[in-house]
Coordinates of C-alpha atoms and ligand atoms in Angstrom, one line a residue:
M1 CA 21.6 -19.4 15.2
T2 CA 18.3 -19.6 13.3
D3 CA 17.5 -22.9 15.1
R4 CA 16.8 -20.8 18.2
L5 CA 14.0 -18.9 16.4
A6 CA 10.4 -19.9 16.7
P7 CA 9.1 -22.0 13.8
R8 CA 6.8 -19.2 12.7
M9 CA 9.8 -17.2 11.5
A10 CA 10.2 -19.8 8.7
R11 CA 6.7 -18.9 7.4
F12 CA 7.4 -15.4 6.2
S13 CA 10.2 -13.1 5.0
A14 CA 11.5 -9.5 5.2
S15 CA 9.5 -7.1 3.0
P16 CA 11.0 -7.1 -0.5
T17 CA 10.5 -3.3 -0.9
V18 CA 12.4 -2.7 2.3
A19 CA 15.1 -5.1 1.0
A20 CA 15.3 -3.3 -2.4
T21 CA 15.6 0.1 -0.6
A22 CA 18.4 -1.3 1.6
R23 CA 20.3 -2.5 -1.4
A24 CA 20.0 0.9 -3.0
N25 CA 21.2 2.5 0.2
A26 CA 24.1 0.2 0.5
A27 CA 25.2 1.0 -3.0
R28 CA 24.9 4.7 -2.2
A29 CA 26.9 4.3 1.0
A30 CA 29.6 2.7 -1.2
G31 CA 29.8 6.0 -3.1
R32 CA 27.6 5.2 -6.1
P33 CA 25.2 7.8 -7.5
V34 CA 22.2 5.6 -7.1
I35 CA 18.7 6.9 -7.9
S36 CA 16.2 4.9 -6.0
L37 CA 12.6 4.5 -7.2
T38 CA 11.9 1.8 -4.6
T39 CA 10.1 3.4 -1.7
G40 CA 6.4 4.0 -1.2
E41 CA 6.4 7.4 0.2
P42 CA 5.8 10.9 -1.1
D43 CA 8.9 13.0 -1.5
F44 CA 7.1 16.1 -0.1
D45 CA 7.4 17.3 3.4
T46 CA 4.6 17.1 6.0
P47 CA 2.6 20.3 5.6
E48 CA 3.6 23.0 8.0
P49 CA 0.3 23.4 9.9
I50 CA 0.5 19.7 10.8
V51 CA 4.0 20.0 12.1
E52 CA 2.9 23.1 14.1
A53 CA 0.1 21.1 15.7
A54 CA 2.6 18.4 16.8
I55 CA 4.9 21.0 18.4
Q56 CA 2.0 22.6 20.1
A57 CA 0.8 19.2 21.4
M58 CA 4.3 18.6 22.9
R59 CA 4.2 22.1 24.6
D60 CA 0.8 21.3 25.9
G61 CA 2.0 18.2 27.6
Q62 CA 0.3 15.7 25.3
T63 CA 3.2 13.4 25.9
R64 CA 1.6 10.6 28.0
Y65 CA -0.1 7.3 27.2
T66 CA -3.4 7.9 25.5
A67 CA -6.4 5.5 25.3
V68 CA -5.2 2.3 23.4
D69 CA -7.6 2.9 20.5
G70 CA -6.7 6.6 20.1
T71 CA -7.5 9.9 21.7
P72 CA -11.2 10.9 21.7
R73 CA -10.2 13.9 19.6
L74 CA -8.6 11.9 16.9
K75 CA -11.3 9.2 16.9
Q76 CA -13.8 12.0 16.4
A77 CA -11.7 13.4 13.5
V78 CA -11.7 9.9 12.0
I79 CA -15.4 9.6 12.4
D80 CA -15.9 13.0 10.8
K81 CA -13.5 12.0 7.9
F82 CA -15.4 8.8 7.2
A83 CA -18.7 10.7 7.2
R84 CA -17.5 13.7 5.2
E85 CA -15.4 12.0 2.6
N86 CA -16.9 8.5 2.3
G87 CA -20.5 8.8 3.5
L88 CA -19.8 6.2 6.2
S89 CA -21.3 6.6 9.6
Y90 CA -19.4 5.0 12.5
G91 CA -19.7 5.4 16.3
M92 CA -16.8 5.7 18.8
D93 CA -16.8 2.0 19.4
Q94 CA -16.4 1.3 15.6
V95 CA -13.2 3.1 14.9
M96 CA -9.6 2.8 16.2
V97 CA -6.2 4.3 15.7
S98 CA -3.0 2.4 15.3
T99 CA 0.7 2.8 14.5
G100 CA 0.1 3.1 10.7
A101 CA -2.4 1.4 8.5
K102 CA -0.1 -1.5 8.6
Q103 CA -0.8 -2.1 12.2
V104 CA -4.6 -1.8 11.6
I105 CA -4.3 -4.5 9.0
F106 CA -2.0 -6.6 11.2
N107 CA -4.4 -6.3 14.2
A108 CA -7.3 -7.3 12.0
I109 CA -5.6 -10.3 10.4
L110 CA -4.4 -11.6 13.8
A111 CA -7.8 -11.1 15.3
L112 CA -9.6 -12.9 12.5
I113 CA -7.3 -15.6 11.1
G114 CA -6.3 -18.9 12.6
A115 CA -4.7 -22.2 11.4
G116 CA -6.3 -23.4 8.2
D117 CA -8.2 -20.2 7.5
E118 CA -8.0 -18.8 4.0
V119 CA -7.6 -15.1 3.0
I120 CA -8.2 -14.1 -0.6
C121 CA -5.5 -11.7 -1.9
P122 CA -6.1 -10.3 -5.4
T123 CA -2.6 -10.4 -6.9
P124 CA -0.4 -8.5 -7.6
C125 CA -0.8 -7.1 -4.1
W126 CA 1.0 -5.2 -1.4
V127 CA 3.9 -7.3 -0.2
S128 CA 2.7 -7.5 3.4
Y129 CA -0.7 -9.1 3.1
P130 CA 0.3 -12.7 2.4
D131 CA 3.0 -12.7 5.0
M132 CA 0.7 -11.3 7.7
V133 CA -1.8 -14.1 6.8
K134 CA 1.0 -16.7 7.1
L135 CA 2.1 -15.3 10.4
A136 CA -1.4 -15.7 11.7
G137 CA -1.3 -19.4 10.6
G138 CA -3.6 -18.8 7.7
T139 CA -3.2 -19.5 4.0
P140 CA -3.2 -16.6 1.4
V141 CA -5.2 -17.5 -1.6
E142 CA -4.2 -15.6 -4.7
I143 CA -6.6 -14.4 -7.4
T144 CA -4.3 -13.7 -10.3
C145 CA -5.3 -10.3 -11.8
G146 CA -3.6 -9.7 -15.2
P147 CA -3.5 -6.9 -17.7
E148 CA -6.7 -8.2 -19.4
T149 CA -8.8 -7.0 -16.4
G150 CA -6.6 -4.0 -15.7
F151 CA -5.0 -5.9 -12.8
K152 CA -8.3 -6.0 -11.0
P153 CA -10.2 -8.9 -9.5
T154 CA -13.5 -9.8 -11.1
A155 CA -16.6 -11.1 -9.5
Q156 CA -16.2 -14.5 -11.3
A157 CA -12.7 -14.9 -10.0
L158 CA -13.7 -14.0 -6.5
A159 CA -16.6 -16.5 -6.6
A160 CA -14.3 -19.2 -7.8
A161 CA -11.7 -18.5 -5.0
L162 CA -14.2 -18.6 -2.2
T163 CA -14.3 -21.8 -0.2
P164 CA -15.9 -22.8 3.1
K165 CA -12.5 -21.9 4.7
T166 CA -12.4 -18.3 3.4
R167 CA -12.4 -15.9 6.4
A168 CA -11.3 -12.7 4.8
I169 CA -10.6 -10.8 1.5
M170 CA -8.1 -8.1 1.0
L171 CA -9.1 -5.3 -1.3
N172 CA -6.7 -2.5 -2.1
S173 CA -7.8 0.4 -4.3
P174 CA -5.9 2.4 -5.6
S175 CA -3.6 -0.6 -5.6
N176 CA 0.0 -0.8 -4.6
P177 CA 1.7 -1.9 -6.9
T178 CA -0.5 -1.6 -10.0
G179 CA -2.3 1.7 -9.4
A180 CA -5.6 0.0 -10.5
V181 CA -8.7 1.6 -9.0
L182 CA -12.0 -0.3 -8.5
S183 CA -15.0 1.6 -9.7
A184 CA -18.2 1.7 -7.7
D185 CA -19.8 -0.7 -10.2
E186 CA -16.8 -3.1 -9.9
L187 CA -17.1 -3.0 -6.1
R188 CA -20.8 -3.6 -6.4
A189 CA -20.1 -6.7 -8.5
L190 CA -17.6 -8.0 -6.0
G191 CA -20.0 -7.2 -3.1
G192 CA -22.7 -9.2 -4.9
V193 CA -20.6 -12.4 -4.6
L194 CA -20.5 -11.9 -0.8
K195 CA -24.2 -11.5 0.0
D196 CA -24.5 -15.1 1.1
R197 CA -21.2 -15.1 3.0
P198 CA -21.7 -13.0 6.1
D199 CA -18.9 -15.0 7.7
V200 CA -16.3 -13.4 5.3
I201 CA -14.8 -10.1 6.3
V202 CA -13.5 -7.7 3.7
I203 CA -10.5 -5.6 4.6
C204 CA -10.6 -2.5 2.4
D205 CA -7.2 -0.9 2.3
D206 CA -7.9 2.7 1.2
I207 CA -4.6 4.2 2.0
Y208 CA -4.1 5.7 -1.5
E209 CA -7.7 7.1 -1.5
H210 CA -6.7 10.7 -2.2
L211 CA -4.2 9.8 -5.0
T212 CA -6.7 9.1 -7.8
Y213 CA -6.2 10.8 -11.1
P214 CA -8.7 12.4 -13.5
G215 CA -11.3 10.1 -15.1
T216 CA -11.3 7.9 -12.0
A217 CA -13.6 8.2 -9.0
F218 CA -12.5 6.7 -5.7
A219 CA -15.1 4.4 -4.1
T220 CA -15.1 2.2 -1.1
L221 CA -17.0 -1.1 -0.5
A222 CA -18.8 -0.2 2.8
A223 CA -20.3 2.9 1.2
V224 CA -21.1 1.3 -2.2
C225 CA -22.7 -1.8 -0.6
P226 CA -24.2 -0.6 2.7
E227 CA -25.8 -4.0 3.2
L228 CA -22.2 -5.4 3.7
K229 CA -21.1 -2.6 6.1
D230 CA -21.1 -5.0 9.1
Q231 CA -18.6 -7.3 7.4
V232 CA -16.2 -4.6 6.1
L233 CA -13.2 -3.1 7.9
T234 CA -12.3 0.2 6.1
V235 CA -8.6 1.0 6.6
N236 CA -7.0 4.3 5.9
G237 CA -4.3 6.6 7.3
V238 CA -2.4 9.8 7.0
S239 CA 0.9 8.4 5.6
K240 CA 0.4 8.8 1.8
A241 CA -2.1 11.6 1.5
Y242 CA -0.4 14.0 4.0
A243 CA 3.2 12.9 3.4
M244 CA 3.3 11.6 7.0
T245 CA 4.9 8.1 6.5
G246 CA 7.2 8.6 9.5
W247 CA 4.5 9.7 11.9
R248 CA 2.9 6.3 11.9
I249 CA -0.8 6.9 12.2
G250 CA -3.4 4.7 10.6
Y251 CA -7.1 4.1 11.4
G252 CA -9.9 1.7 10.7
G253 CA -13.7 1.7 10.9
G254 CA -15.7 -1.5 11.1
P255 CA -18.0 -3.7 13.3
A256 CA -17.7 -3.0 17.0
W257 CA -16.9 -6.7 17.8
L258 CA -13.9 -6.7 15.4
I259 CA -12.6 -3.3 16.6
R260 CA -12.9 -4.5 20.2
A261 CA -10.7 -7.5 19.4
M262 CA -8.2 -5.4 17.6
R263 CA -8.0 -3.1 20.6
V264 CA -7.3 -6.0 22.9
L265 CA -4.5 -7.2 20.7
Q266 CA -3.0 -3.7 20.5
S267 CA -3.3 -3.3 24.3
Q268 CA -1.0 -6.2 24.7
S269 CA 1.5 -5.2 22.0
T270 CA 2.2 -1.5 21.3
T271 CA -0.6 0.2 23.4
N272 CA -1.5 3.5 21.8
A273 CA 0.0 5.2 18.7
C274 CA 2.4 8.0 19.5
S275 CA 0.4 10.8 21.3
V276 CA 2.2 13.6 19.5
A277 CA 1.6 12.0 16.1
Q278 CA -2.1 11.6 17.0
A279 CA -2.4 15.3 17.6
A280 CA -0.7 15.9 14.2
A281 CA -3.2 13.5 12.5
V282 CA -6.1 15.6 13.9
A283 CA -4.7 18.6 12.2
A284 CA -4.3 16.6 9.0
L285 CA -7.8 15.2 8.9
D286 CA -9.5 18.4 10.1
G287 CA -7.3 20.6 7.9
G288 CA -9.0 20.2 4.5
L289 CA -7.7 18.7 1.3
G290 CA -6.1 21.7 -0.4
T291 CA -2.5 20.6 -0.1
V292 CA -3.4 17.0 -0.7
H293 CA -5.0 17.9 -4.1
A294 CA -2.2 20.2 -5.1
R295 CA 0.3 17.4 -4.5
R296 CA -1.9 14.9 -6.3
D297 CA -1.7 17.2 -9.3
A298 CA 2.1 17.2 -9.1
F299 CA 2.0 13.4 -9.0
L300 CA -0.3 13.4 -12.0
A301 CA 2.2 15.5 -14.0
R302 CA 5.0 13.1 -13.1
R303 CA 2.9 10.1 -14.0
D304 CA 2.1 11.5 -17.4
R305 CA 5.7 12.4 -18.1
L306 CA 7.0 8.9 -17.1
V307 CA 4.3 7.0 -18.9
A308 CA 5.1 8.9 -22.1
C309 CA 8.8 8.1 -21.6
L310 CA 8.3 4.4 -20.9
A311 CA 5.8 3.9 -23.7
A312 CA 8.5 5.1 -26.1
M313 CA 11.0 2.5 -24.8
P314 CA 10.8 -0.7 -26.9
G315 CA 10.0 -3.9 -25.1
L316 CA 8.3 -2.5 -22.0
Q317 CA 4.6 -2.8 -21.2
V318 CA 3.2 0.1 -19.3
R319 CA -0.2 1.6 -18.7
A320 CA -1.1 4.8 -16.9
P321 CA -2.0 4.0 -13.3
E322 CA -5.4 5.4 -12.2
G323 CA -4.2 6.0 -8.7
A324 CA -1.3 5.8 -6.2
F325 CA 2.3 6.7 -7.3
Y326 CA 3.7 3.6 -8.8
L327 CA 4.3 2.4 -12.3
W328 CA 3.9 -1.3 -12.9
V329 CA 6.0 -2.2 -15.9
G330 CA 6.0 -5.5 -17.8
I331 CA 9.5 -6.5 -18.7
G332 CA 8.8 -9.9 -20.2
D333 CA 10.1 -8.9 -23.7
R334 CA 13.6 -8.2 -22.2
I335 CA 14.0 -11.5 -20.4
G336 CA 16.4 -13.7 -22.3
T337 CA 18.4 -10.8 -23.7
R338 CA 22.1 -10.3 -23.1
L339 CA 24.2 -7.7 -21.3
P340 CA 27.2 -6.2 -23.2
D341 CA 29.5 -8.8 -21.6
G342 CA 27.3 -11.6 -22.9
T343 CA 25.6 -12.4 -19.6
R344 CA 22.0 -13.6 -20.1
I345 CA 19.2 -11.7 -18.3
A346 CA 17.6 -15.0 -17.2
D347 CA 14.8 -13.6 -15.2
E348 CA 13.3 -10.6 -13.5
A349 CA 15.8 -10.6 -10.6
A350 CA 18.7 -10.5 -13.1
F351 CA 17.1 -7.6 -14.9
V352 CA 16.5 -5.6 -11.7
D353 CA 20.0 -6.4 -10.4
A354 CA 21.7 -5.4 -13.6
L355 CA 19.8 -2.1 -13.7
L356 CA 21.2 -1.3 -10.2
D357 CA 24.7 -2.7 -10.7
R358 CA 25.4 -1.2 -14.1
H359 CA 23.2 1.9 -14.3
D360 CA 22.7 2.9 -10.7
L361 CA 18.9 2.7 -10.9
A362 CA 17.0 0.9 -8.1
V363 CA 13.5 -0.5 -8.7
V364 CA 11.5 -3.3 -7.1
G365 CA 11.0 -6.6 -8.9
G366 CA 7.4 -7.8 -9.3
A367 CA 8.0 -11.1 -7.5
G368 CA 7.5 -9.6 -4.1
F369 CA 4.1 -8.5 -5.2
G370 CA 3.3 -11.9 -6.5
A371 CA 3.7 -11.3 -10.3
S372 CA 6.6 -11.7 -12.6
P373 CA 8.3 -10.5 -14.8
Y374 CA 7.5 -6.9 -13.8
M375 CA 9.2 -4.0 -12.1
R376 CA 7.6 -1.4 -9.8
M377 CA 8.9 2.1 -10.0
T378 CA 7.6 4.9 -7.8
F379 CA 7.2 8.3 -9.2
A380 CA 7.2 10.0 -5.8
A381 CA 10.6 11.5 -6.7
S382 CA 11.8 14.9 -8.0
D383 CA 11.5 15.7 -11.7
A384 CA 15.3 15.8 -12.0
E385 CA 15.6 12.4 -10.5
L386 CA 12.8 11.0 -12.7
D387 CA 14.4 12.4 -15.8
A388 CA 17.8 11.0 -14.9
A389 CA 16.1 7.6 -14.0
M390 CA 14.5 7.5 -17.5
D391 CA 17.9 8.2 -19.2
R392 CA 19.5 5.4 -17.2
L393 CA 16.7 2.9 -18.0
S394 CA 16.8 3.9 -21.7
D395 CA 20.7 3.4 -21.7
F396 CA 20.2 0.0 -20.0
L397 CA 17.6 -1.2 -22.5
A398 CA 19.7 0.0 -25.4
S399 CA 22.7 -2.0 -24.1
L400 CA 20.7 -5.3 -24.2
T401 CA 21.0 -7.6 -27.3
R402 CA 19.4 -10.8 -28.3
Ligands
PLP501 C1 -1.3 -0.8 0.1 C2 -0.7 -0.3 1.4 N1 -1.3 -0.5 2.6 C3 -0.8 0.0 3.7 C4 0.4 0.6 3.8 C5 0.9 1.0 5.1 O1 0.7 2.4 5.4 P1 1.1 3.0 6.8 O2 2.3 3.9 6.5 O3 -0.1 3.8 7.2 O4 1.4 1.9 7.7 C6 1.2 0.8 2.6 C7 2.5 1.4 2.7 O5 3.3 1.2 1.8 C8 0.6 0.3 1.4 O6 1.3 0.5 0.2

C-alpha cells in the first residue's frame, strides 16, 4: 500500500550497496557458494582492548542514557584525536557523537538543507549523500569526476557548479568508491574557490582517514585551510579504522551553531549513541594506532595483489586506489559482449547480475555511486576469498564473446 506512504518516500531509494549484499546473502541462503565483495567493512575483529573496555563499562553500570551529544569522556577523546592527528582545535561545544558517521552527516544535512537548496556532490560518491539531500528537500548537484582527474573534483569544476543556491559541498577523501585521496594542495585549491562563499558549508567525510597507502598523505580541509574552519564540518568515526562497524559510533567537529542544531535534531530522534559503544570508542581513540596501521598494511598487500590480478585481465580498467578498501573497476569494454548462451551483456547491471548468477561472485555496480559502467569490489576479505574471487572473475571474462 505505497499510497499510504508520505510523498517524501518517493524521493529516495534503499542503499544499492545494502541491496547488493542482500542479493548475495539470498543466493547464499539458497545454498550457493557465493563470495561477496559488496560490503564496506573490514573483515577483522574489533581489537580486544576495545571489547574489554565495553565489557568493563557494562559492569560499571554505564548502561543509561548519556548526554545527547556524547559522554564528556568520549567528547574529550574526540577533541584530543582532532588535535593530535589533524592539528584541529575544537571546544566541547564544537564536537558531537552520533550513531555512526552516517548519522552525523544525516544530522548535518537535515540541519542545513531545505527545499530548493543545492548540495554539490563530487561523483562518483558514497551512495547515501544524494539521497540524504533529497530527503531534506534539497537538490544534489553532481560534479562528474572521471579517470582523467583521478576521480577527484577540480577547483574549476567546483567553481562552475557553485550557484547562489549552493548551501553545502560533500568532500570524501579517501573516497568510497574510488579510493581517490585529495592532497593538501588539491584541498587548498578547492578551498580557494570558497573564500568568497562563507554561506557554503563543506562536509568533510574523513571516515577512511587511517586507510591511506604509501605515497599518499591524508589531509583534511579545516586543517589545510584554517581560514575556512568555521564553515567546515569534519566527520569521522571508529567504524572503518578500528573494525567497529556494528558499534555505530561516529563524530563530528565544526562551528558551535551547527553542532547545536545537530544536537537538537538528534535529541528528537535517537537521543544519545549507545552508552557501551561510546565507552568502547574512548578505548579506540585513546588506544594508539598500532593495530590500525598493522591492518592497513594487510589491506595494502591485498590491494597490490588484486590490482596486479585485475590489470592482467583484458578489458578491465583499474588503478591502484590511494586509500580505503575498494577497487573501482571500469567494465566499459565488456558491455555489448555475449554470454555463452548468446545473451547480450547490455549494460552494467547485466554484467553484475551475470557475475553473481553464473559465477557466484557479488560486486556492486557503479550506478549506485553515480557512474557507469563500473563495478566496486571491496578487498576487505580474506586472501583465500580474494584469490577465489579473482579466479571466478577471470573465468567469467573468458566466457564472454563478441
Ligand atoms: C564514505 C562513507 N561515509 C560514511 C560511512 C558511514 O560510516 P559509519 O559506519 O560510521 O556510519 C561510510 C560507510 O560505508 C562511508 O563509506
